[in-house]
Coordinates of C-alpha atoms in Angstrom, one line a residue:
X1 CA 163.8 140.8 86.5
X2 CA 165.2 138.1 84.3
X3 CA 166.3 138.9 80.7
X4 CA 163.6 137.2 78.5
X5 CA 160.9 139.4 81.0
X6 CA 162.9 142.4 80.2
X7 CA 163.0 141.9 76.7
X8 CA 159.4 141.5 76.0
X9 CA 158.0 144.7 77.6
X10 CA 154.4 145.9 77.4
X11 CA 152.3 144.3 75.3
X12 CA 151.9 146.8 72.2
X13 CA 148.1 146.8 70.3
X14 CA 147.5 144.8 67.2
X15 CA 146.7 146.1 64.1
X16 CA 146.0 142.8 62.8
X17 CA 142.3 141.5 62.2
X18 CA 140.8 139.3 63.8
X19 CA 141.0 135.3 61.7
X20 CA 137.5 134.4 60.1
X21 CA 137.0 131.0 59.8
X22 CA 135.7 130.2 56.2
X23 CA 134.2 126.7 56.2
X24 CA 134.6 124.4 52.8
X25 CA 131.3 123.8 51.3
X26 CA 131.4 120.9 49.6
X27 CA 127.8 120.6 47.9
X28 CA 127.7 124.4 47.6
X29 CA 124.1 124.3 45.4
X30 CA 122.5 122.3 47.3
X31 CA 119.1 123.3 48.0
X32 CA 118.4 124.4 44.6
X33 CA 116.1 122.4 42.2
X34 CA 118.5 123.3 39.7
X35 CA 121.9 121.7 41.2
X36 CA 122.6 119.5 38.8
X37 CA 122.0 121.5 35.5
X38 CA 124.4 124.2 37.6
X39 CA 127.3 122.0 38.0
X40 CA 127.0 120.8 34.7
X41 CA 127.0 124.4 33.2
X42 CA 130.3 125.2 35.3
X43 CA 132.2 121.9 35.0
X44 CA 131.7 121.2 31.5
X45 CA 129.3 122.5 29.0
X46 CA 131.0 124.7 26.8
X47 CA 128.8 127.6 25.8
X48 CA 125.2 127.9 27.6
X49 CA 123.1 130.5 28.7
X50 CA 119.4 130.4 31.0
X51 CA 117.3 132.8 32.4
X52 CA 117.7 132.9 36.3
X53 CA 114.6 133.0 38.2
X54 CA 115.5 135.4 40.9
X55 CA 113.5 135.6 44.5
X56 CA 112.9 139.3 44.2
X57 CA 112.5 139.6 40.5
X58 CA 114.9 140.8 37.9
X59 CA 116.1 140.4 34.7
X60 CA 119.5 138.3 34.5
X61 CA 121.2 135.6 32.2
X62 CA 123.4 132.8 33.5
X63 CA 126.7 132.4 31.2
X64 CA 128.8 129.2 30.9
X65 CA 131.5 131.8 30.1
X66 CA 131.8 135.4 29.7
X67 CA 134.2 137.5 27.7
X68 CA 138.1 137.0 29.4
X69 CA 136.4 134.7 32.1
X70 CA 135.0 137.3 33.6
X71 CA 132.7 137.0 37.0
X72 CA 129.3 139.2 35.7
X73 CA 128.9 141.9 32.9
X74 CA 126.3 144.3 31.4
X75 CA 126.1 144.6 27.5
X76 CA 126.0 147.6 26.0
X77 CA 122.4 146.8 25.1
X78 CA 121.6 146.4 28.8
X79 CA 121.4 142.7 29.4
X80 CA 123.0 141.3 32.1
X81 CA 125.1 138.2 32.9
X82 CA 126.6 135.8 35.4
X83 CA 129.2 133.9 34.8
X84 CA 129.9 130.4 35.9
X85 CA 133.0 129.1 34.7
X86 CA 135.5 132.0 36.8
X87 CA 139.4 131.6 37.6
X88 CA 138.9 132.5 40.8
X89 CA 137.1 130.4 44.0
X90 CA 136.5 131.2 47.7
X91 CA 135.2 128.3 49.6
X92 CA 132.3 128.3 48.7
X93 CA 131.1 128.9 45.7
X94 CA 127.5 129.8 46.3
X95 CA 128.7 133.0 47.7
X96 CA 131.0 133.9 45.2
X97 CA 128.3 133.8 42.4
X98 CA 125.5 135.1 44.8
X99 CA 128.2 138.7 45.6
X100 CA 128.0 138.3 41.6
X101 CA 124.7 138.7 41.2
X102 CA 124.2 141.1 43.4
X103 CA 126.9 143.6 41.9
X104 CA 125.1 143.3 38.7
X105 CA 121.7 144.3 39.5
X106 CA 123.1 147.5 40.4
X107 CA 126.0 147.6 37.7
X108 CA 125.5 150.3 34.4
X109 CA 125.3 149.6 30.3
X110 CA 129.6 148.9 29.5
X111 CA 130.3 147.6 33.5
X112 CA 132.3 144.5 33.8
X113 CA 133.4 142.6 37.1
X114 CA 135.9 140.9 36.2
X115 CA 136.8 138.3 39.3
X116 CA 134.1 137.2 42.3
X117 CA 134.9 138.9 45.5
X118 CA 136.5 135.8 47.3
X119 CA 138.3 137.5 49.8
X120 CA 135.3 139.2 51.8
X121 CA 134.9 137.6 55.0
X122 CA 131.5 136.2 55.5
X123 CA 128.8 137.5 57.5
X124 CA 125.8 136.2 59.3
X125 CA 123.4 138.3 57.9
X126 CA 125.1 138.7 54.1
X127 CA 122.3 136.8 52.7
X128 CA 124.4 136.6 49.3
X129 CA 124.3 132.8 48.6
X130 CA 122.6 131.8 45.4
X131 CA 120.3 129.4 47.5
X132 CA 119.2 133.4 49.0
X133 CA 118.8 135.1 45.4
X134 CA 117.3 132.4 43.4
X135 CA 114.0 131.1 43.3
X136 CA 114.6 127.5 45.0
X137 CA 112.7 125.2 42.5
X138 CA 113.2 126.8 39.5
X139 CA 114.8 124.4 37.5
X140 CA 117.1 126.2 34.1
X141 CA 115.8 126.4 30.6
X142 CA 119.3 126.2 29.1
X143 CA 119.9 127.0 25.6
X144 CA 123.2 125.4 23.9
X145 CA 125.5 127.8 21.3
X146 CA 127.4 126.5 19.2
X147 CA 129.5 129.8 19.6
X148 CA 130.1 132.8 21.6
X149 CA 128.4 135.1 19.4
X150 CA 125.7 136.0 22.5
X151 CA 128.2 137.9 24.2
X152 CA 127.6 140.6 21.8
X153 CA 124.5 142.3 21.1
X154 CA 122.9 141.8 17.5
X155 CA 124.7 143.3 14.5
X156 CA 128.2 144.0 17.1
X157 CA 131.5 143.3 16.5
X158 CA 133.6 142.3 19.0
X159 CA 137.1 144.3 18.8
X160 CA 140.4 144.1 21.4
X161 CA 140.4 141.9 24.2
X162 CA 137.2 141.0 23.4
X163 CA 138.0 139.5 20.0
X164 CA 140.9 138.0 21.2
X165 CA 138.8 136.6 24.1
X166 CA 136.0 135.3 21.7
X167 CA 138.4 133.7 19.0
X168 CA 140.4 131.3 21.6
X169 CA 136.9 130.5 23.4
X170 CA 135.2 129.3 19.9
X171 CA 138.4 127.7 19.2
X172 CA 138.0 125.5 22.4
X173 CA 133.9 124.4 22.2
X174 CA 133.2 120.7 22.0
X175 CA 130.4 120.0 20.2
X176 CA 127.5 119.4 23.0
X177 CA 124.0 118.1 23.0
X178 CA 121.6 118.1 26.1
X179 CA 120.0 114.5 26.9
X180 CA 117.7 116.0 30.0
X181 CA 118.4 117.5 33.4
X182 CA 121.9 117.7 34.0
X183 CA 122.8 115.0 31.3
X184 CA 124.8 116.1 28.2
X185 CA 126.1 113.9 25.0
X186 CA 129.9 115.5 24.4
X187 CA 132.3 114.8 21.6
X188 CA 135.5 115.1 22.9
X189 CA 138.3 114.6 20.1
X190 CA 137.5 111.0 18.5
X191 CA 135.7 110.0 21.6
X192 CA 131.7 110.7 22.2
X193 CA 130.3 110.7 26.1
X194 CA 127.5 110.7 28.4
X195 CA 127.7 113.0 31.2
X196 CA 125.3 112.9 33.5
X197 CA 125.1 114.8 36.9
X198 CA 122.7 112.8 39.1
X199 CA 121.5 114.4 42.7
X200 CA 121.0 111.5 44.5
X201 CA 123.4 111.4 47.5
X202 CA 126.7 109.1 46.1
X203 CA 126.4 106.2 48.5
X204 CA 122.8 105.6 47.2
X205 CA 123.3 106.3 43.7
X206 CA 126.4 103.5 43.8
X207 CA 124.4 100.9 45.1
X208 CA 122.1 101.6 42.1
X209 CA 124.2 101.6 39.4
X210 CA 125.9 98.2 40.8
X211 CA 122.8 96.4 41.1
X212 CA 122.2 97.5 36.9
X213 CA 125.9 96.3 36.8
X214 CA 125.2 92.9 38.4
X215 CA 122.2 92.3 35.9
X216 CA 123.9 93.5 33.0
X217 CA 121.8 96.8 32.5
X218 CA 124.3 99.8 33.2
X219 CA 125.0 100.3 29.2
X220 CA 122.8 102.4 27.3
X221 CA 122.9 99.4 24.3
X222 CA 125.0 98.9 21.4
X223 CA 128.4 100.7 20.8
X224 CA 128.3 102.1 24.9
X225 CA 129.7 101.2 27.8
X226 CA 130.3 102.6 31.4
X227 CA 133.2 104.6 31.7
X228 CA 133.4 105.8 35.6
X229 CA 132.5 108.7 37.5
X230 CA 134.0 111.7 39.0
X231 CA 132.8 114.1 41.6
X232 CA 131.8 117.7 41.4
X233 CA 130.8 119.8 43.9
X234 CA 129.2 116.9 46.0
X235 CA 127.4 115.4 43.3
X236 CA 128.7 111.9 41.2
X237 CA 129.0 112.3 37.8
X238 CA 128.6 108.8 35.8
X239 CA 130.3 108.9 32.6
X240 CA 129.5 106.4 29.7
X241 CA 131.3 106.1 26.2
X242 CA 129.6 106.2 23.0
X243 CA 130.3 105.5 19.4
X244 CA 131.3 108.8 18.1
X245 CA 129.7 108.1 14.8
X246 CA 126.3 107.9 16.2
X247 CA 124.2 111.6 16.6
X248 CA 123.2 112.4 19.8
X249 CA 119.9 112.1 20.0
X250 CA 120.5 108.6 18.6
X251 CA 121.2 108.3 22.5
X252 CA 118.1 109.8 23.9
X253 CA 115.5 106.8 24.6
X254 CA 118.1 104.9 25.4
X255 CA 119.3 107.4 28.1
X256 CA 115.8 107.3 29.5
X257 CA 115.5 104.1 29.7
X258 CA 118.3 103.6 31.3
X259 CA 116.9 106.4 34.1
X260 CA 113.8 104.7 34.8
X261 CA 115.9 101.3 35.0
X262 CA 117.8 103.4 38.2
X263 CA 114.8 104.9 39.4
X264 CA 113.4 101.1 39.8
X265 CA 116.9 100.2 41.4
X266 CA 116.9 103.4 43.9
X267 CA 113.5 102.6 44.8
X268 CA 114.5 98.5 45.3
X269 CA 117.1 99.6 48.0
X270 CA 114.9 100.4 51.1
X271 CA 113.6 96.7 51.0
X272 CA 116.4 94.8 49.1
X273 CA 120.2 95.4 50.6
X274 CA 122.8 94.4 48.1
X275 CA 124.0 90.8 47.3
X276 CA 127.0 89.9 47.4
X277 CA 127.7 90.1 44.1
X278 CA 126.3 93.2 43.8
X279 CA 128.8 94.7 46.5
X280 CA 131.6 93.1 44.2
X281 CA 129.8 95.2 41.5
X282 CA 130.0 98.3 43.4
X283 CA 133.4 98.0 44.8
X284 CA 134.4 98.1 41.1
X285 CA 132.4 101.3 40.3
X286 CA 134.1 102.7 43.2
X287 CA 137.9 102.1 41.5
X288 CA 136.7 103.4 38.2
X289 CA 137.1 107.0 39.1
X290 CA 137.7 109.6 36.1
X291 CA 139.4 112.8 35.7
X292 CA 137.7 115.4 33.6
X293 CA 139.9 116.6 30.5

């Protein structure tokens, strides 16, 4: 027997567990009616809440934020709420949220979970994805704060950690204004923005917005201008600048009218490929890529 056979002996048992392979999901709320109000709620609105509209019934408020970032709590008054806007991601965030939600319709008055379970490995038959728990064409009724008072029932004070929590997160709110589905008005600093989630799938929507380019309609009028885009969980997100000294509604029929002008180009695609100038168009709205602050 040679020495490397000698040295390796019977094969002992291992205690280690089997790997799980946990795919990326990319366009994790997809399927939901509600997709783009969702991402905007976790990616950048500030403080929002909105009644879900669960399969199987139940009483439960969605939360841009929650005291100390935490994944779901029950107020002492016995409403209950998910959070969006966590420290902590698996890969897919679907799942995270839907484990969420299903901890707190069974959680008590006082109980807080303070980070998703992430770590879990999937199942087959978990059924805890949002797309599972939520009614799939409920769109969100979301109502804008311009504080955090909601964490806190009516006539509460917030003390400890909680205080502390709730003074840094008013400190940090932007004033926001909602424009429609998925489209919010944002002053950031000296600077005012249009941020507007759109579902269509990216390839399409970027045709669309070059062919407004090309004809000199992608602005929303005066004092605006097309900033970029970024991604968020599988959706483009088309940013335009505005004059900050203009209110936000000020923005509203222009916003429109600047969705039905994309509607018309969407719709133009199927029979009309792009020019050639409008390619040149859209290979510049593919270099103007942002990164959210």
């Amino acid at each position: 027997m040679g020495k490397g056979a000698r040295k390796k002996g019977p094969k002992q048992a291992s205690d280690r567990k089997p790997k799980v392979r946990d795919v990326f999901v990319g366009q994790p709320f997809e399927g939901l009616a509600a997709e783009p109000e969702l991402i905007a709620l976790r990616e950048f609105v500030p403080s929002a809440t909105a009644q879900l509209t669960l399969a199987d019934g139940g009483d439960v408020t969605l939360g841009t934020v929650l005291p100390m970032a935490a994944a779901a709590f029950v107020r002492s008054d016995g409403r209950r709420y998910l959070g969006l806007q966590v420290q902590t991601r698996s890969s897919d965030i679907s799942r995270d949220l839907g484990r969420s939600l299903k901890w707190l319709l069974d959680a008590k008055e006082g109980d807080v979970l303070g980070v998703p379970d992430t770590t879990t490995p999937p199942s087959a038959d978990e059924h805890a994805r949002l797309q599972d728990l939520l009614t799939p064409g409920a769109e969100l009724d979301v109502t804008l704060h311009t504080d955090f008072g909601w964490w806190l029932p009516e006539d509460a004070d917030a003390t400890g950690d909680v205080a502390v929590s709730l003074e840094r997160a008013n400190a940090a709110i932007m004033p926001t204004e909602r424009l429609g589905s998925g489209a919010y008005w944002v002053l950031a600093g000296e600077k005012a923005h249009l941020r507007w989630v759109r579902p269509e799938p990216e390839n399409l929507l970027l045709q669309a917005l070059a062919r407004l380019s090309a004809a000199g309609e992608l602005g929303l009028g005066e004092g605006s201008r097309y900033a970029g885009s970024f991604r968020a969980h599988g959706l483009l997100v088309p940013v335009w600048d505005l004059d900050p000294e203009a209110h936000a509604r000020e923005w509203a029929d222009a916003k429109d009218a600047l969705g039905a002008r994309l509607e018309t180009a969407l719709k133009s695609l199927d029979d009309e490929p792009l020019n050639a100038t409008e390619r040149r168009a859209r290979d510049g709205l593919i270099g103007r890529q942002l990164t959210l602050r």
